[in-house]
Amino acid sequence: MKIGWNLKTGLNRQLSAWKNWDDPSKGDLTWGVVLGTTPELVMWKGTTEYYRSGPWNGERFSGKTTSLFQLEFVSTNDELFYTYNLNKDSSLITRVVLNESAYSRQRYNWIPENQTWRLYSSVPRDYCDNYNLCGAYGNCLVNESPPCECLTGFKPKLSRQWEALDWTEGCIQSEEWKCREKNRDGFQRFSGLKMPDTTKSWASGNLTLDDCRVKCWQNCSCAAYANLDIRGEGSGCQIWFGDLMDLRVASVPGQDLYVRMHTSSTGSSNKTNSSEESSKRGQRKKLVVAIPVSFLLVLMIVLTFIYLYWRKRKLREKIENISQERGDEARENKFELPFFEFDTIVRATNNFSSDKRLGQGGFGPVYMGTLIDGKEVAVKRLGHMSGQGVREFKNEVILCAKLQHRNLVKVLGCCIQGEERILIYEYMPNKSLDSFLFDSSQREILDWPRRFNIIFGIARGLLYLHQDSRLRIIHRDLKTSNILLDNELNPKISDFGIARMFAENQIEANTKMIAGTYGYMAPEYAIDGRFSIKSDIFSFGIILLEVVSGRKNTGVFYPNQGFNLLGHAWRLWKEGTPMKLVDACLGDAFTVSEVLRCIHIGLLCVQLHPEDRPNMSSVILMLNSENNTLPQPKEPGFLIERMSINEAGKTSSDENKINSSTNEITDTLLEAR
């Protein structure tokens, strides 16, 4: 049998559970292969990820135990699937089922002597197999109590919750590393781990492990790296971006993960000290002992340096005290926003009560508040544990003070007191666009006229940012959750924490620290760190296609051409059936020419090369006019490819096919667990 995809027909072979042993209608539990940079076996409860096998490493899925079976993973131009054959006893009869009542994938073997089926194995196997039990950078050890601990060099993000056995918030770095700064960040090797969730990863079969380390170190968003294929001495490269999710001690050792952290935690820097350098240090020590005069000279220099440093520090403290006395006035002049007292915010939010909480932003929670005059506001409180948050907070304050437009969320003021950093926004009662668009109970409220109005409003807001405001602003994190809706469902762009200002004649810029949301990032930004107004255009194109279809770009897989919404839309366009993309809940209540034009514009916005994408003034012109002949779109960028699998560890002269298999034999798993 095969579990996986027929890439030519789009057939997805997966298992679905019965509702119960007597009712064969489809239950909530499904099990199949997820396509991405490195495929994995995943089990879902409904739409929630429940269990993950870990990525294929050339021998097995990294979180899977050994068995009586020969496991095989096959990737060709036509198919991508996982299968198994008997290793030891060709007469053995075995079957695999999904058990809805036990929420597990179970394997049974037939026992001829007893004429019964005996349970051989089951996943999830134990508590640690539950998806992401210990949160980001949390490692699950099934034989420990409690089972969750932070990786070496990390600490609980919220200590009280962690002590109360709530590990959902995970861990953060004990000491923040500085990207690419000499002798500040390095890598710690962890052995025998199940590899992290590969949703935010990149892979290549052509790089060595040393090349992989260099590539990861040069990308400030890279959190870890490992070999793609562990056979022999290992080959290929896989790197992870963002937080490392769903870690546990694997039941089968053999794969190392190299996690980025500050050198004080790794005990080493990026450069390994050579024996020659060690010898030189030894010689210097001997020299100090042998020549007391030199030692005294060095001591005098050090004492002089300490004295000068002390004088400089005292002077700086004096200047800071003077500046602090004038702080309120200086902040008012700099930020150009009204300042609120912290006590006022505490009263407005009932001391940041949980029942006032609206959601979680990129750098902290957002609360609903009511001011003394009865005005409702949204209060964004910067999280104390957010290392980069202060910079983003100041960035957002300065930008929002200068930006005023009907399709941008209005910032009413801010609060700075001690470690507290707070922004006060106008309150949006309908929350964000994604809460309507991807909710089966809410999406029908968004009929086509409302959806078109939302598309047009977002376009007007972007035009203002890119062209009509006093500053040229690149948002860099445009997505449906950052589009808020007012009482009349009019869209307002929010969250300018990572936005960047451009000079009037500036076209693009580069960054070492890539920030944003995967699935909305333009390829040139996600891969090379290059951003411009055209990277915002790409994000707008993704949002436009999501609004038309009512489906997310990522997290849902489609047959053929990319296996995400973007690839699905491109395939329908090439086949001449783009109207199949339209959200089914709209029925026939829409203008065909208007919807078709929106799909056309969306595909123009997501073209691979930035120079091919239109600017926002052209987009608005195309949205306004039904008579314009639009150019034909070229192939989109950032489709999910299978190149990492096809490049990894080729074992055949056939360039289009790889058969990676291993014989895993043990006699210790014959009893049910």
PDB file of C-alpha atoms in Angstrom, residues 161 202 259 271 348 383 462 554 585 606 638:
ATOM      1  CA  GLN A 161       3.045  28.991  33.795  1.00  0.00           C
ATOM      2  CA  TRP A 202      14.685  25.105   3.670  1.00  0.00           C
ATOM      3  CA  VAL A 259      20.879  25.150  17.449  1.00  0.00           C
ATOM      4  CA  LYS A 271      35.649  30.206  14.988  1.00  0.00           C
ATOM      5  CA  ALA A 348      -9.278  51.214  31.320  1.00  0.00           C
ATOM      6  CA  GLY A 383       5.661  41.844  26.225  1.00  0.00           C
ATOM      7  CA  LEU A 462      -1.087  50.597   0.467  1.00  0.00           C
ATOM      8  CA  THR A 554      -0.583  27.842   3.622  1.00  0.00           C
ATOM      9  CA  CYS A 585     -20.269  30.081   0.061  1.00  0.00           C
ATOM     10  CA  VAL A 606       2.579  37.473  -7.117  1.00  0.00           C
ATOM     11  CA  PHE A 638       7.577  30.908  -3.953  1.00  0.00           C
TER      12      PHE A 638
END
